PDB file of C-alpha atoms (C1' of nucleotides) in Angstrom:
ATOM      1  CA  MET A 780     -40.804 -46.150 -18.695  1.00 92.00           C
ATOM      2  CA  ASN A 781     -41.183 -44.665 -15.247  1.00 91.00           C
ATOM      3  CA  HIS A 782     -39.175 -41.482 -14.469  1.00 93.00           C
ATOM      4  CA  LYS A 783     -39.354 -38.179 -12.687  1.00 94.00           C
ATOM      5  CA  PHE A 784     -37.549 -35.167 -13.386  1.00 96.00           C
ATOM      6  CA  ASP A 785     -36.908 -31.489 -12.025  1.00 94.00           C
ATOM      7  CA  ASN A 786     -34.970 -28.470 -13.174  1.00 91.00           C
ATOM      8  CA  ASN A 787     -31.647 -30.268 -13.303  1.00 97.00           C
ATOM      9  CA  THR A 788     -32.119 -34.053 -12.885  1.00 98.00           C
ATOM     10  CA  ILE A 789     -34.085 -37.015 -14.188  1.00 98.00           C
ATOM     11  CA  LYS A 790     -34.555 -40.158 -12.019  1.00 98.00           C
ATOM     12  CA  ILE A 791     -34.781 -43.421 -13.417  1.00 98.00           C
ATOM     13  CA  LYS A 792     -35.824 -46.299 -11.055  1.00 95.00           C
ATOM     14  CA  ASP A 793     -36.006 -49.230 -13.617  1.00 95.00           C
ATOM     15  CA  LYS A 794     -32.337 -50.689 -14.409  1.00 97.00           C
ATOM     16  CA  THR A 795     -34.206 -53.540 -16.568  1.00 97.00           C
ATOM     17  CA  GLN A 796     -34.649 -50.993 -19.687  1.00 97.00           C
ATOM     18  CA  PHE A 797     -32.088 -48.475 -19.186  1.00 98.00           C
ATOM     19  CA  ASN A 798     -28.259 -48.869 -18.977  1.00 98.00           C
ATOM     20  CA  PRO A 799     -25.888 -46.251 -20.059  1.00 98.00           C
ATOM     21  CA  LYS A 800     -23.102 -48.542 -21.024  1.00 98.00           C
ATOM     22  CA  HIS A 801     -25.584 -50.428 -23.223  1.00 98.00           C
ATOM     23  CA  ILE A 802     -27.076 -47.251 -24.581  1.00 98.00           C
ATOM     24  CA  LEU A 803     -23.975 -45.349 -25.331  1.00 98.00           C
ATOM     25  CA  GLU A 804     -21.539 -48.155 -26.344  1.00 98.00           C
ATOM     26  CA  CYS A 805     -24.029 -50.067 -28.861  1.00 98.00           C
ATOM     27  CA  GLY A 806     -22.592 -47.897 -31.515  1.00 97.00           C
ATOM     28  CA  GLN A 807     -25.583 -45.364 -32.400  1.00 98.00           C
ATOM     29  CA  ILE A 808     -23.680 -42.352 -30.687  1.00 98.00           C
ATOM     30  CA  PHE A 809     -19.908 -41.127 -30.865  1.00 98.00           C
ATOM     31  CA  ARG A 810     -19.753 -38.259 -28.479  1.00 98.00           C
ATOM     32  CA  TYR A 811     -19.711 -39.683 -25.068  1.00 98.00           C
ATOM     33  CA  LYS A 812     -17.092 -40.714 -22.473  1.00 97.00           C
ATOM     34  CA  PHE A 813     -16.720 -42.785 -19.275  1.00 97.00           C
ATOM     35  CA  GLU A 814     -14.859 -41.041 -16.422  1.00 96.00           C
ATOM     36  CA  ASN A 815     -14.782 -41.718 -12.759  1.00 95.00           C
ATOM     37  CA  ASN A 816     -17.554 -44.427 -13.033  1.00 95.00           C
ATOM     38  CA  GLU A 817     -19.953 -42.115 -14.906  1.00 97.00           C
ATOM     39  CA  TYR A 818     -21.031 -41.462 -18.466  1.00 98.00           C
ATOM     40  CA  ILE A 819     -21.111 -38.090 -19.899  1.00 98.00           C
ATOM     41  CA  VAL A 820     -22.992 -37.592 -23.193  1.00 98.00           C
ATOM     42  CA  TYR A 821     -23.389 -34.775 -25.569  1.00 98.00           C
ATOM     43  CA  SER A 822     -26.012 -33.884 -28.034  1.00 98.00           C
ATOM     44  CA  GLY A 823     -25.728 -31.003 -30.075  1.00 98.00           C
ATOM     45  CA  ASP A 824     -24.969 -28.196 -27.692  1.00 98.00           C
ATOM     46  CA  LYS A 825     -26.117 -29.952 -24.820  1.00 98.00           C
ATOM     47  CA  LYS A 826     -24.688 -32.440 -22.136  1.00 98.00           C
ATOM     48  CA  ALA A 827     -25.840 -34.942 -19.590  1.00 98.00           C
ATOM     49  CA  LYS A 828     -24.105 -36.715 -16.962  1.00 98.00           C
ATOM     50  CA  ILE A 829     -25.392 -40.281 -15.756  1.00 98.00           C
ATOM     51  CA  VAL A 830     -24.831 -41.477 -12.234  1.00 98.00           C
ATOM     52  CA  GLU A 831     -25.472 -45.110 -11.023  1.00 98.00           C
ATOM     53  CA  LYS A 832     -27.539 -45.608  -7.929  1.00 97.00           C
ATOM     54  CA  ASN A 833     -28.390 -48.583  -5.998  1.00 96.00           C
ATOM     55  CA  ASP A 834     -31.996 -48.569  -7.323  1.00 95.00           C
ATOM     56  CA  GLY A 835     -31.479 -46.777 -10.646  1.00 97.00           C
ATOM     57  CA  TYR A 836     -29.874 -43.771 -12.368  1.00 98.00           C
ATOM     58  CA  ILE A 837     -29.864 -40.121 -12.051  1.00 98.00           C
ATOM     59  CA  ILE A 838     -29.059 -38.038 -15.102  1.00 98.00           C
ATOM     60  CA  TYR A 839     -27.738 -34.550 -14.115  1.00 98.00           C
ATOM     61  CA  THR A 840     -28.395 -31.959 -16.945  1.00 98.00           C
ATOM     62  CA  ASP A 841     -29.374 -28.447 -17.687  1.00 98.00           C
ATOM     63  CA  ASN A 842     -31.976 -29.524 -20.229  1.00 98.00           C
ATOM     64  CA  PRO A 843     -34.124 -32.411 -18.592  1.00 98.00           C
ATOM     65  CA  THR A 844     -36.980 -32.075 -21.061  1.00 98.00           C
ATOM     66  CA  TYR A 845     -34.470 -32.374 -24.036  1.00 98.00           C
ATOM     67  CA  PHE A 846     -32.902 -35.636 -22.541  1.00 98.00           C
ATOM     68  CA  ILE A 847     -36.259 -37.185 -21.686  1.00 98.00           C
ATOM     69  CA  ASN A 848     -36.890 -37.134 -25.389  1.00 98.00           C
ATOM     70  CA  PHE A 849     -33.410 -38.069 -26.437  1.00 98.00           C
ATOM     71  CA  PHE A 850     -33.313 -41.049 -24.284  1.00 98.00           C
ATOM     72  CA  ASP A 851     -36.917 -41.764 -25.327  1.00 98.00           C
ATOM     73  CA  LEU A 852     -37.803 -42.396 -21.924  1.00 98.00           C
ATOM     74  CA  LYS A 853     -41.535 -42.825 -22.670  1.00 98.00           C
ATOM     75  CA  ALA A 854     -40.768 -45.956 -24.706  1.00 98.00           C
ATOM     76  CA  ASP A 855     -41.431 -49.284 -23.026  1.00 98.00           C
ATOM     77  CA  TYR A 856     -38.680 -51.512 -23.720  1.00 98.00           C
ATOM     78  CA  ASN A 857     -40.015 -54.335 -21.777  1.00 98.00           C
ATOM     79  CA  ARG A 858     -42.897 -54.638 -24.455  1.00 98.00           C
ATOM     80  CA  ILE A 859     -40.184 -54.386 -27.206  1.00 98.00           C
ATOM     81  CA  LYS A 860     -38.112 -57.016 -25.969  1.00 98.00           C
ATOM     82  CA  THR A 861     -40.781 -59.328 -25.097  1.00 98.00           C
ATOM     83  CA  ASN A 862     -41.863 -58.932 -28.746  1.00 98.00           C
ATOM     84  CA  LEU A 863     -38.516 -59.833 -29.969  1.00 98.00           C
ATOM     85  CA  LEU A 864     -37.851 -62.780 -27.744  1.00 98.00           C
ATOM     86  CA  GLN A 865     -40.076 -64.963 -29.861  1.00 98.00           C
ATOM     87  CA  PHE A 866     -36.795 -65.133 -32.150  1.00 98.00           C
ATOM     88  CA  ASN A 867     -34.402 -67.626 -30.690  1.00 97.00           C
ATOM     89  CA  PHE A 868     -31.358 -66.043 -32.212  1.00 97.00           C
ATOM     90  CA  LEU A 869     -32.233 -62.732 -30.362  1.00 98.00           C
ATOM     91  CA  VAL A 870     -32.226 -64.248 -26.901  1.00 98.00           C
ATOM     92  CA  GLU A 871     -28.486 -63.790 -26.191  1.00 98.00           C
ATOM     93  CA  PRO A 872     -28.332 -60.478 -27.951  1.00 98.00           C
ATOM     94  CA  ILE A 873     -31.019 -59.140 -25.880  1.00 98.00           C
ATOM     95  CA  LYS A 874     -29.697 -60.428 -22.529  1.00 98.00           C
ATOM     96  CA  PHE A 875     -26.217 -58.917 -23.556  1.00 98.00           C
ATOM     97  CA  GLY A 876     -27.576 -55.372 -24.302  1.00 98.00           C
ATOM     98  CA  SER A 877     -30.808 -55.723 -22.060  1.00 98.00           C
ATOM     99  CA  GLY A 878     -30.608 -51.918 -21.357  1.00 98.00           C
ATOM    100  CA  ILE A 879     -30.318 -50.409 -24.752  1.00 98.00           C
ATOM    101  CA  ARG A 880     -32.543 -47.773 -25.913  1.00 98.00           C
ATOM    102  CA  ILE A 881     -32.458 -46.081 -29.370  1.00 98.00           C
ATOM    103  CA  LEU A 882     -31.540 -42.480 -28.889  1.00 98.00           C
ATOM    104  CA  ARG A 883     -33.498 -39.602 -30.616  1.00 98.00           C
ATOM    105  CA  GLN A 884     -30.626 -37.758 -31.964  1.00 98.00           C
ATOM    106  CA  GLN A 885     -30.416 -34.424 -34.009  1.00 98.00           C
ATOM    107  CA  LEU A 886     -30.819 -34.693 -37.628  1.00 98.00           C
ATOM    108  CA  PHE A 887     -27.712 -32.648 -38.815  1.00 98.00           C
ATOM    109  CA  GLU A 888     -25.292 -34.140 -36.205  1.00 98.00           C
ATOM    110  CA  THR A 889     -26.585 -37.711 -37.212  1.00 98.00           C
ATOM    111  CA  ILE A 890     -26.074 -37.121 -40.943  1.00 98.00           C
ATOM    112  CA  ILE A 891     -22.498 -35.744 -40.569  1.00 98.00           C
ATOM    113  CA  SER A 892     -21.568 -38.321 -38.087  1.00 98.00           C
ATOM    114  CA  PHE A 893     -22.662 -41.326 -40.008  1.00 98.00           C
ATOM    115  CA  ILE A 894     -21.078 -40.014 -43.259  1.00 98.00           C
ATOM    116  CA  ILE A 895     -17.650 -39.965 -41.297  1.00 98.00           C
ATOM    117  CA  SER A 896     -18.631 -43.634 -40.052  1.00 98.00           C
ATOM    118  CA  ALA A 897     -18.408 -45.087 -43.502  1.00 98.00           C
ATOM    119  CA  ASN A 898     -15.847 -47.944 -43.683  1.00 98.00           C
ATOM    120  CA  ASN A 899     -14.255 -46.633 -40.542  1.00 98.00           C
ATOM    121  CA  ASN A 900     -13.700 -47.854 -36.943  1.00 97.00           C
ATOM    122  CA  ILE A 901     -15.483 -46.551 -33.869  1.00 97.00           C
ATOM    123  CA  PRO A 902     -12.453 -44.997 -32.272  1.00 97.00           C
ATOM    124  CA  ARG A 903     -11.402 -43.110 -35.235  1.00 98.00           C
ATOM    125  CA  ILE A 904     -14.994 -41.982 -35.834  1.00 98.00           C
ATOM    126  CA  LYS A 905     -15.183 -40.551 -32.257  1.00 98.00           C
ATOM    127  CA  ASN A 906     -11.693 -38.829 -32.771  1.00 98.00           C
ATOM    128  CA  SER A 907     -12.681 -37.020 -35.981  1.00 98.00           C
ATOM    129  CA  ILE A 908     -15.958 -35.871 -34.605  1.00 98.00           C
ATOM    130  CA  GLU A 909     -14.397 -34.601 -31.516  1.00 98.00           C
ATOM    131  CA  GLN A 910     -11.805 -32.552 -33.945  1.00 98.00           C
ATOM    132  CA  ILE A 911     -14.686 -31.211 -35.784  1.00 98.00           C
ATOM    133  CA  CYS A 912     -16.542 -29.839 -32.700  1.00 98.00           C
ATOM    134  CA  VAL A 913     -13.299 -28.379 -31.290  1.00 98.00           C
ATOM    135  CA  LYS A 914     -12.520 -26.676 -34.577  1.00 98.00           C
ATOM    136  CA  PHE A 915     -16.077 -25.526 -35.614  1.00 98.00           C
ATOM    137  CA  GLY A 916     -18.329 -25.927 -32.624  1.00 98.00           C
ATOM    138  CA  ALA A 917     -19.347 -23.128 -30.034  1.00 98.00           C
ATOM    139  CA  LYS A 918     -17.193 -23.303 -26.842  1.00 98.00           C
ATOM    140  CA  LYS A 919     -19.305 -24.146 -23.807  1.00 98.00           C
ATOM    141  CA  LYS A 920     -18.042 -24.297 -20.330  1.00 97.00           C
ATOM    142  CA  ASP A 921     -16.296 -27.548 -20.470  1.00 97.00           C
ATOM    143  CA  PHE A 922     -16.895 -28.913 -23.975  1.00 98.00           C
ATOM    144  CA  TYR A 923     -17.450 -27.993 -27.412  1.00 98.00           C
ATOM    145  CA  ALA A 924     -20.997 -28.230 -29.060  1.00 98.00           C
ATOM    146  CA  PHE A 925     -21.463 -29.959 -32.195  1.00 98.00           C
ATOM    147  CA  PRO A 926     -21.288 -27.323 -35.076  1.00 98.00           C
ATOM    148  CA  THR A 927     -24.319 -25.646 -36.569  1.00 98.00           C
ATOM    149  CA  PHE A 928     -24.831 -25.991 -40.319  1.00 98.00           C
ATOM    150  CA  GLU A 929     -23.741 -22.368 -40.672  1.00 98.00           C
ATOM    151  CA  GLN A 930     -20.684 -22.967 -38.671  1.00 98.00           C
ATOM    152  CA  LEU A 931     -19.537 -26.059 -40.472  1.00 98.00           C
ATOM    153  CA  SER A 932     -20.406 -24.631 -43.764  1.00 98.00           C
ATOM    154  CA  LYS A 933     -17.268 -22.529 -43.381  1.00 98.00           C
ATOM    155  CA  ALA A 934     -15.054 -25.440 -43.274  1.00 98.00           C
ATOM    156  CA  THR A 935     -12.892 -26.410 -46.392  1.00 98.00           C
ATOM    157  CA  THR A 936     -12.074 -30.077 -47.610  1.00 98.00           C
ATOM    158  CA  LEU A 937      -8.701 -29.451 -46.152  1.00 98.00           C
ATOM    159  CA  ASP A 938     -10.107 -28.719 -42.788  1.00 98.00           C
ATOM    160  CA  PHE A 939     -11.953 -31.957 -42.773  1.00 98.00           C
ATOM    161  CA  VAL A 940      -8.833 -33.899 -44.016  1.00 98.00           C
ATOM    162  CA  GLU A 941      -6.912 -32.267 -40.993  1.00 98.00           C
ATOM    163  CA  CYS A 942      -9.790 -33.727 -38.782  1.00 98.00           C
ATOM    164  CA  GLY A 943      -8.898 -37.096 -40.079  1.00 98.00           C
ATOM    165  CA  LEU A 944     -11.698 -37.831 -42.264  1.00 98.00           C
ATOM    166  CA  GLY A 945      -9.323 -39.292 -45.151  1.00 98.00           C
ATOM    167  CA  TYR A 946     -11.508 -39.324 -48.521  1.00 98.00           C
ATOM    168  CA  ARG A 947     -14.733 -38.594 -46.740  1.00 98.00           C
ATOM    169  CA  ALA A 948     -13.555 -34.979 -46.410  1.00 98.00           C
ATOM    170  CA  SER A 949     -14.682 -34.259 -49.978  1.00 98.00           C
ATOM    171  CA  GLN A 950     -17.925 -35.998 -49.456  1.00 98.00           C
ATOM    172  CA  LEU A 951     -18.732 -33.995 -46.339  1.00 98.00           C
ATOM    173  CA  PHE A 952     -17.855 -30.729 -48.168  1.00 98.00           C
ATOM    174  CA  ASP A 953     -19.957 -31.725 -50.966  1.00 98.00           C
ATOM    175  CA  THR A 954     -22.977 -32.601 -48.909  1.00 98.00           C
ATOM    176  CA  LEU A 955     -22.803 -29.231 -46.981  1.00 98.00           C
ATOM    177  CA  LYS A 956     -22.921 -27.577 -50.447  1.00 98.00           C
ATOM    178  CA  ILE A 957     -26.125 -29.689 -51.235  1.00 98.00           C
ATOM    179  CA  LEU A 958     -27.798 -28.956 -47.893  1.00 98.00           C
ATOM    180  CA  LYS A 959     -27.625 -25.185 -48.598  1.00 97.00           C
ATOM    181  CA  PHE A 960     -30.525 -25.716 -50.840  1.00 96.00           C
ATOM    182  CA  PHE A 961     -32.649 -27.856 -48.316  1.00 96.00           C
ATOM    183  CA  ASN A 962     -34.315 -26.861 -45.138  1.00 97.00           C
ATOM    184  CA  LEU A 963     -33.972 -29.891 -42.736  1.00 97.00           C
ATOM    185  CA  GLU A 964     -36.984 -28.631 -40.616  1.00 97.00           C
ATOM    186  CA  LYS A 965     -39.039 -29.265 -43.726  1.00 97.00           C
ATOM    187  CA  VAL A 966     -37.537 -32.580 -44.223  1.00 98.00           C
ATOM    188  CA  GLN A 967     -38.698 -33.476 -40.886  1.00 97.00           C
ATOM    189  CA  THR A 968     -42.286 -33.298 -42.193  1.00 98.00           C
ATOM    190  CA  MET A 969     -41.818 -35.557 -45.172  1.00 98.00           C
ATOM    191  CA  SER A 970     -42.807 -39.178 -45.430  1.00 98.00           C
ATOM    192  CA  PRO A 971     -40.414 -41.796 -44.568  1.00 98.00           C
ATOM    193  CA  GLU A 972     -39.892 -42.887 -48.163  1.00 97.00           C
ATOM    194  CA  ALA A 973     -39.209 -39.065 -49.171  1.00 98.00           C
ATOM    195  CA  LYS A 974     -36.788 -38.751 -46.322  1.00 98.00           C
ATOM    196  CA  TYR A 975     -34.925 -41.794 -47.531  1.00 98.00           C
ATOM    197  CA  ILE A 976     -34.749 -40.577 -51.026  1.00 97.00           C
ATOM    198  CA  PHE A 977     -33.463 -37.192 -49.773  1.00 98.00           C
ATOM    199  CA  LEU A 978     -30.792 -38.670 -47.707  1.00 98.00           C
ATOM    200  CA  LYS A 979     -29.505 -40.736 -50.467  1.00 98.00           C
ATOM    201  CA  THR A 980     -29.026 -37.575 -52.679  1.00 98.00           C
ATOM    202  CA  LEU A 981     -26.291 -36.535 -50.180  1.00 98.00           C
ATOM    203  CA  LYS A 982     -22.527 -37.495 -50.969  1.00 98.00           C
ATOM    204  CA  GLY A 983     -21.370 -40.258 -48.885  1.00 98.00           C
ATOM    205  CA  VAL A 984     -24.719 -41.379 -47.995  1.00 98.00           C
ATOM    206  CA  GLY A 985     -25.704 -44.809 -49.231  1.00 98.00           C
ATOM    207  CA  ASP A 986     -28.147 -47.521 -48.137  1.00 98.00           C
ATOM    208  CA  LYS A 987     -26.651 -48.133 -44.874  1.00 98.00           C
ATOM    209  CA  VAL A 988     -26.000 -44.569 -43.639  1.00 98.00           C
ATOM    210  CA  ALA A 989     -29.420 -43.264 -44.790  1.00 98.00           C
ATOM    211  CA  SER A 990     -30.964 -46.268 -42.762  1.00 98.00           C
ATOM    212  CA  CYS A 991     -28.917 -45.146 -39.735  1.00 98.00           C
ATOM    213  CA  VAL A 992     -30.084 -41.708 -40.059  1.00 98.00           C
ATOM    214  CA  MET A 993     -33.734 -42.996 -40.499  1.00 98.00           C
ATOM    215  CA  LEU A 994     -33.340 -44.978 -37.272  1.00 98.00           C
ATOM    216  CA  PHE A 995     -31.260 -42.617 -35.200  1.00 98.00           C
ATOM    217  CA  ALA A 996     -32.557 -39.207 -35.952  1.00 98.00           C
ATOM    218  CA  PHE A 997     -35.984 -39.697 -37.491  1.00 98.00           C
ATOM    219  CA  GLY A 998     -37.009 -42.696 -35.163  1.00 98.00           C
ATOM    220  CA  VAL A 999     -38.159 -44.889 -38.018  1.00 98.00           C
ATOM    221  CA  SER A1000     -37.891 -48.455 -36.423  1.00 98.00           C
ATOM    222  CA  THR A1001     -38.721 -50.226 -39.589  1.00 98.00           C
ATOM    223  CA  SER A1002     -34.985 -49.438 -40.516  1.00 98.00           C
ATOM    224  CA  PHE A1003     -32.355 -52.180 -40.348  1.00 98.00           C
ATOM    225  CA  PRO A1004     -28.915 -50.775 -41.237  1.00 98.00           C
ATOM    226  CA  VAL A1005     -26.628 -53.569 -42.422  1.00 98.00           C
ATOM    227  CA  ASP A1006     -22.979 -53.063 -41.956  1.00 98.00           C
ATOM    228  CA  THR A1007     -19.960 -55.345 -42.028  1.00 98.00           C
ATOM    229  CA  TRP A1008     -21.057 -56.725 -38.484  1.00 98.00           C
ATOM    230  CA  ILE A1009     -24.425 -57.579 -39.425  1.00 98.00           C
ATOM    231  CA  ASN A1010     -23.497 -58.949 -42.581  1.00 97.00           C
ATOM    232  CA  LYS A1011     -21.229 -61.334 -40.686  1.00 97.00           C
ATOM    233  CA  MET A1012     -24.007 -62.100 -38.154  1.00 97.00           C
ATOM    234  CA  TYR A1013     -26.250 -62.919 -41.097  1.00 97.00           C
ATOM    235  CA  ASN A1014     -23.816 -65.223 -42.615  1.00 96.00           C
ATOM    236  CA  ASP A1015     -23.287 -66.769 -39.125  1.00 95.00           C
ATOM    237  CA  VAL A1016     -26.995 -67.566 -38.419  1.00 95.00           C
ATOM    238  CA  TYR A1017     -27.911 -68.458 -42.018  1.00 96.00           C
ATOM    239  CA  ASP A1018     -24.643 -70.272 -43.056  1.00 95.00           C
ATOM    240  CA  THR A1019     -24.364 -68.386 -46.185  1.00 95.00           C
ATOM    241  CA  THR A1020     -21.714 -66.175 -47.954  1.00 94.00           C
ATOM    242  CA  GLU A1021     -24.269 -63.630 -48.846  1.00 96.00           C
ATOM    243  CA  THR A1022     -22.835 -60.038 -49.453  1.00 96.00           C
ATOM    244  CA  ASN A1023     -25.807 -58.099 -50.767  1.00 97.00           C
ATOM    245  CA  ARG A1024     -26.602 -55.977 -47.936  1.00 97.00           C
ATOM    246  CA  GLU A1025     -29.723 -54.615 -49.665  1.00 97.00           C
ATOM    247  CA  LYS A1026     -31.034 -58.390 -49.569  1.00 97.00           C
ATOM    248  CA  ILE A1027     -30.037 -58.618 -46.100  1.00 98.00           C
ATOM    249  CA  SER A1028     -31.871 -55.676 -44.946  1.00 98.00           C
ATOM    250  CA  LYS A1029     -34.950 -56.753 -46.736  1.00 98.00           C
ATOM    251  CA  HIS A1030     -35.003 -60.104 -45.146  1.00 98.00           C
ATOM    252  CA  PHE A1031     -34.685 -58.672 -41.610  1.00 98.00           C
ATOM    253  CA  THR A1032     -37.245 -55.803 -42.229  1.00 98.00           C
ATOM    254  CA  GLU A1033     -39.878 -58.391 -43.425  1.00 98.00           C
ATOM    255  CA  LEU A1034     -39.061 -60.420 -40.215  1.00 98.00           C
ATOM    256  CA  PHE A1035     -39.034 -57.822 -37.715  1.00 98.00           C
ATOM    257  CA  LYS A1036     -41.256 -55.006 -39.383  1.00 98.00           C
ATOM    258  CA  GLU A1037     -41.689 -52.239 -36.724  1.00 98.00           C
ATOM    259  CA  TYR A1038     -39.259 -53.695 -34.540  1.00 98.00           C
ATOM    260  CA  SER A1039     -36.351 -54.013 -37.033  1.00 98.00           C
ATOM    261  CA  GLY A1040     -34.331 -50.999 -35.623  1.00 98.00           C
ATOM    262  CA  PHE A1041     -34.468 -52.501 -32.078  1.00 98.00           C
ATOM    263  CA  ALA A1042     -33.428 -56.028 -33.190  1.00 98.00           C
ATOM    264  CA  GLN A1043     -30.706 -54.566 -35.305  1.00 98.00           C
ATOM    265  CA  GLN A1044     -29.157 -52.796 -32.375  1.00 98.00           C
ATOM    266  CA  TYR A1045     -29.237 -55.780 -30.072  1.00 98.00           C
ATOM    267  CA  LEU A1046     -27.491 -57.683 -32.767  1.00 98.00           C
ATOM    268  CA  PHE A1047     -24.895 -55.184 -33.778  1.00 98.00           C
ATOM    269  CA  TYR A1048     -23.847 -54.441 -30.239  1.00 98.00           C
ATOM    270  CA  TYR A1049     -23.712 -58.311 -29.402  1.00 98.00           C
ATOM    271  CA  TYR A1050     -21.777 -59.290 -32.477  1.00 97.00           C
ATOM    272  CA  LYS A1051     -19.275 -56.525 -32.233  1.00 97.00           C
ATOM    273  CA  GLU A1052     -18.453 -57.086 -28.741  1.00 97.00           C
ATOM    274  CA  ASN A1053     -18.227 -60.856 -29.007  1.00 95.00           C
ATOM    275  CA  LYS A1054     -16.870 -61.244 -32.393  1.00 81.00           C
TER     276      LYS A1054
ATOM    277  C1'  DG B1363       3.457 -55.250 -42.627  1.00 87.60           C
ATOM    278  C1'  DC B1364      -1.160 -56.899 -42.648  1.00 87.60           C
ATOM    279  C1'  DC B1365      -6.112 -56.946 -42.412  1.00 87.60           C
ATOM    280  C1'  DC B1366     -10.111 -54.406 -41.130  1.00 87.60           C
ATOM    281  C1'  DA B1367     -13.405 -50.637 -39.955  1.00 87.60           C
ATOM    282  C1'  DG B1368     -21.336 -49.217 -38.346  1.00 87.60           C
ATOM    283  C1'  DG B1369     -19.713 -48.473 -46.871  1.00 87.60           C
ATOM    284  C1'  DG B1370     -19.960 -45.341 -51.108  1.00 87.60           C
ATOM    285  C1'  DA B1371     -18.911 -43.854 -55.580  1.00 87.60           C
ATOM    286  C1'  DT B1372     -17.526 -45.111 -59.970  1.00 87.60           C
ATOM    287  C1'  DG B1373     -16.933 -47.601 -64.085  1.00 87.60           C
ATOM    288  C1'  DC B1374     -17.390 -51.590 -66.828  1.00 87.60           C
ATOM    289  C1'  DG B1375     -20.113 -55.523 -68.753  1.00 87.60           C
TER     290       DG B1375
ATOM    291  C1'  DC C 555     -29.211 -54.060 -63.419  1.00 87.60           C
ATOM    292  C1'  DG C 556     -25.017 -57.054 -60.732  1.00 87.60           C
ATOM    293  C1'  DC C 557     -20.457 -56.692 -59.859  1.00 87.60           C
ATOM    294  C1'  DA C 558     -15.286 -55.212 -59.111  1.00 87.60           C
ATOM    295  C1'  DT C 559     -12.448 -51.972 -57.781  1.00 87.60           C
ATOM    296  C1'  DC C 560     -10.843 -47.951 -55.638  1.00 87.60           C
ATOM    297  C1'  DC C 561     -10.759 -44.975 -51.618  1.00 87.60           C
ATOM    298  C1'  DA C 562      -7.571 -42.393 -46.763  1.00 87.60           C
ATOM    299  C1'  DT C 563      -6.304 -43.478 -42.344  1.00 87.60           C
ATOM    300  C1'  DG C 564      -5.532 -45.350 -38.044  1.00 87.60           C
ATOM    301  C1'  DG C 565      -6.622 -49.496 -34.716  1.00 87.60           C
ATOM    302  C1'  DG C 566      -5.521 -53.910 -33.417  1.00 87.60           C
TER     303       DG C 566
END
DNA sequence: GCCCAGGGATGCG
DNA sequence: CGCATCCATGGG
C-alpha cells in the first residue's frame, strides 16, 4: 500500500485498506485506546498515535520503520480482498471490516497475551494485560511498556492472580519457566510446523492460542484460529451443531489456503460485533 | 443469579 | 483416540 514517512510520521492516503478502528478492534491486539477521536496503540516498548485526515491517516510515532512493519503497510489488501470475495459468505464481513490489516506483533507479547485470552472476554483481557505492564513493564514517558521476558520472569503466580488472570496465572507462570530453556530468536528461524509444535509445549497454549500466535506474530496466513465466535459462525453458515474446532479449522484452511488468516479476521470481527 | 468469554488441561472410557 | 468435566473471574 502506498505510504510515505519521515522521522516521526507515516502518511497513508488510502482509506480503503487501512482503518484503525477495524485494525485495532478486530480482536488481534489488546493494548490500544481511543481518546479525543484518535487511536493510540502500543507494541512492546513502542507507541503510535493514528489521526484521521480527509484523504487518509497520519501515524505519529518515534519509530516509523517499526510501525511500517507492524501495520504491514507493504501488503496489498485490495488483492487479498478481491481474492476472498469469490466466497459469498465473506461479502458482508469484508464490507464490515474493510480496513482490517493483520498486525505483525512481537512474539513474546503475543504468546503471553493469548494465553491470557483463553476462555476470557476482551475487556477483561485488556485490563489484565495493562496491569501486567504497570506491574512489570518499563515506565516510559506516558505509558508502561510490555515487560521483557527477564522482567516477567520475576513474577510469581500470586502476582498474576492479582492482575486478574484467574486460573491462567499458574499456566503463565509455568510457561515462563519453560521459556527459560528456549531462545525465541531461534524459534523465529524454525519451519511453521516446528513453530506450532514448540508453541503447544507451552502451558495454556492449545490449538487456538497457537494458531493466533502463528497468525499474529509469525505472519503465517494459512492459520485459521477457531474460537467460540468462529464456532458459532460455522454452525450458522453450515447449519450444523459441530463443536470439533480442529475439524472446523481444517475445513477453512483447505478452503482459503494462504488467505485463511485474513478470512478468519473478517469473519471473527463481523460475527463478534453483529452477534 | 445467570450465562458467557478469541480454551486448555486432565481424566476416564 | 473421543468425549466430559473442571477451571477463576468479571462483563452483560
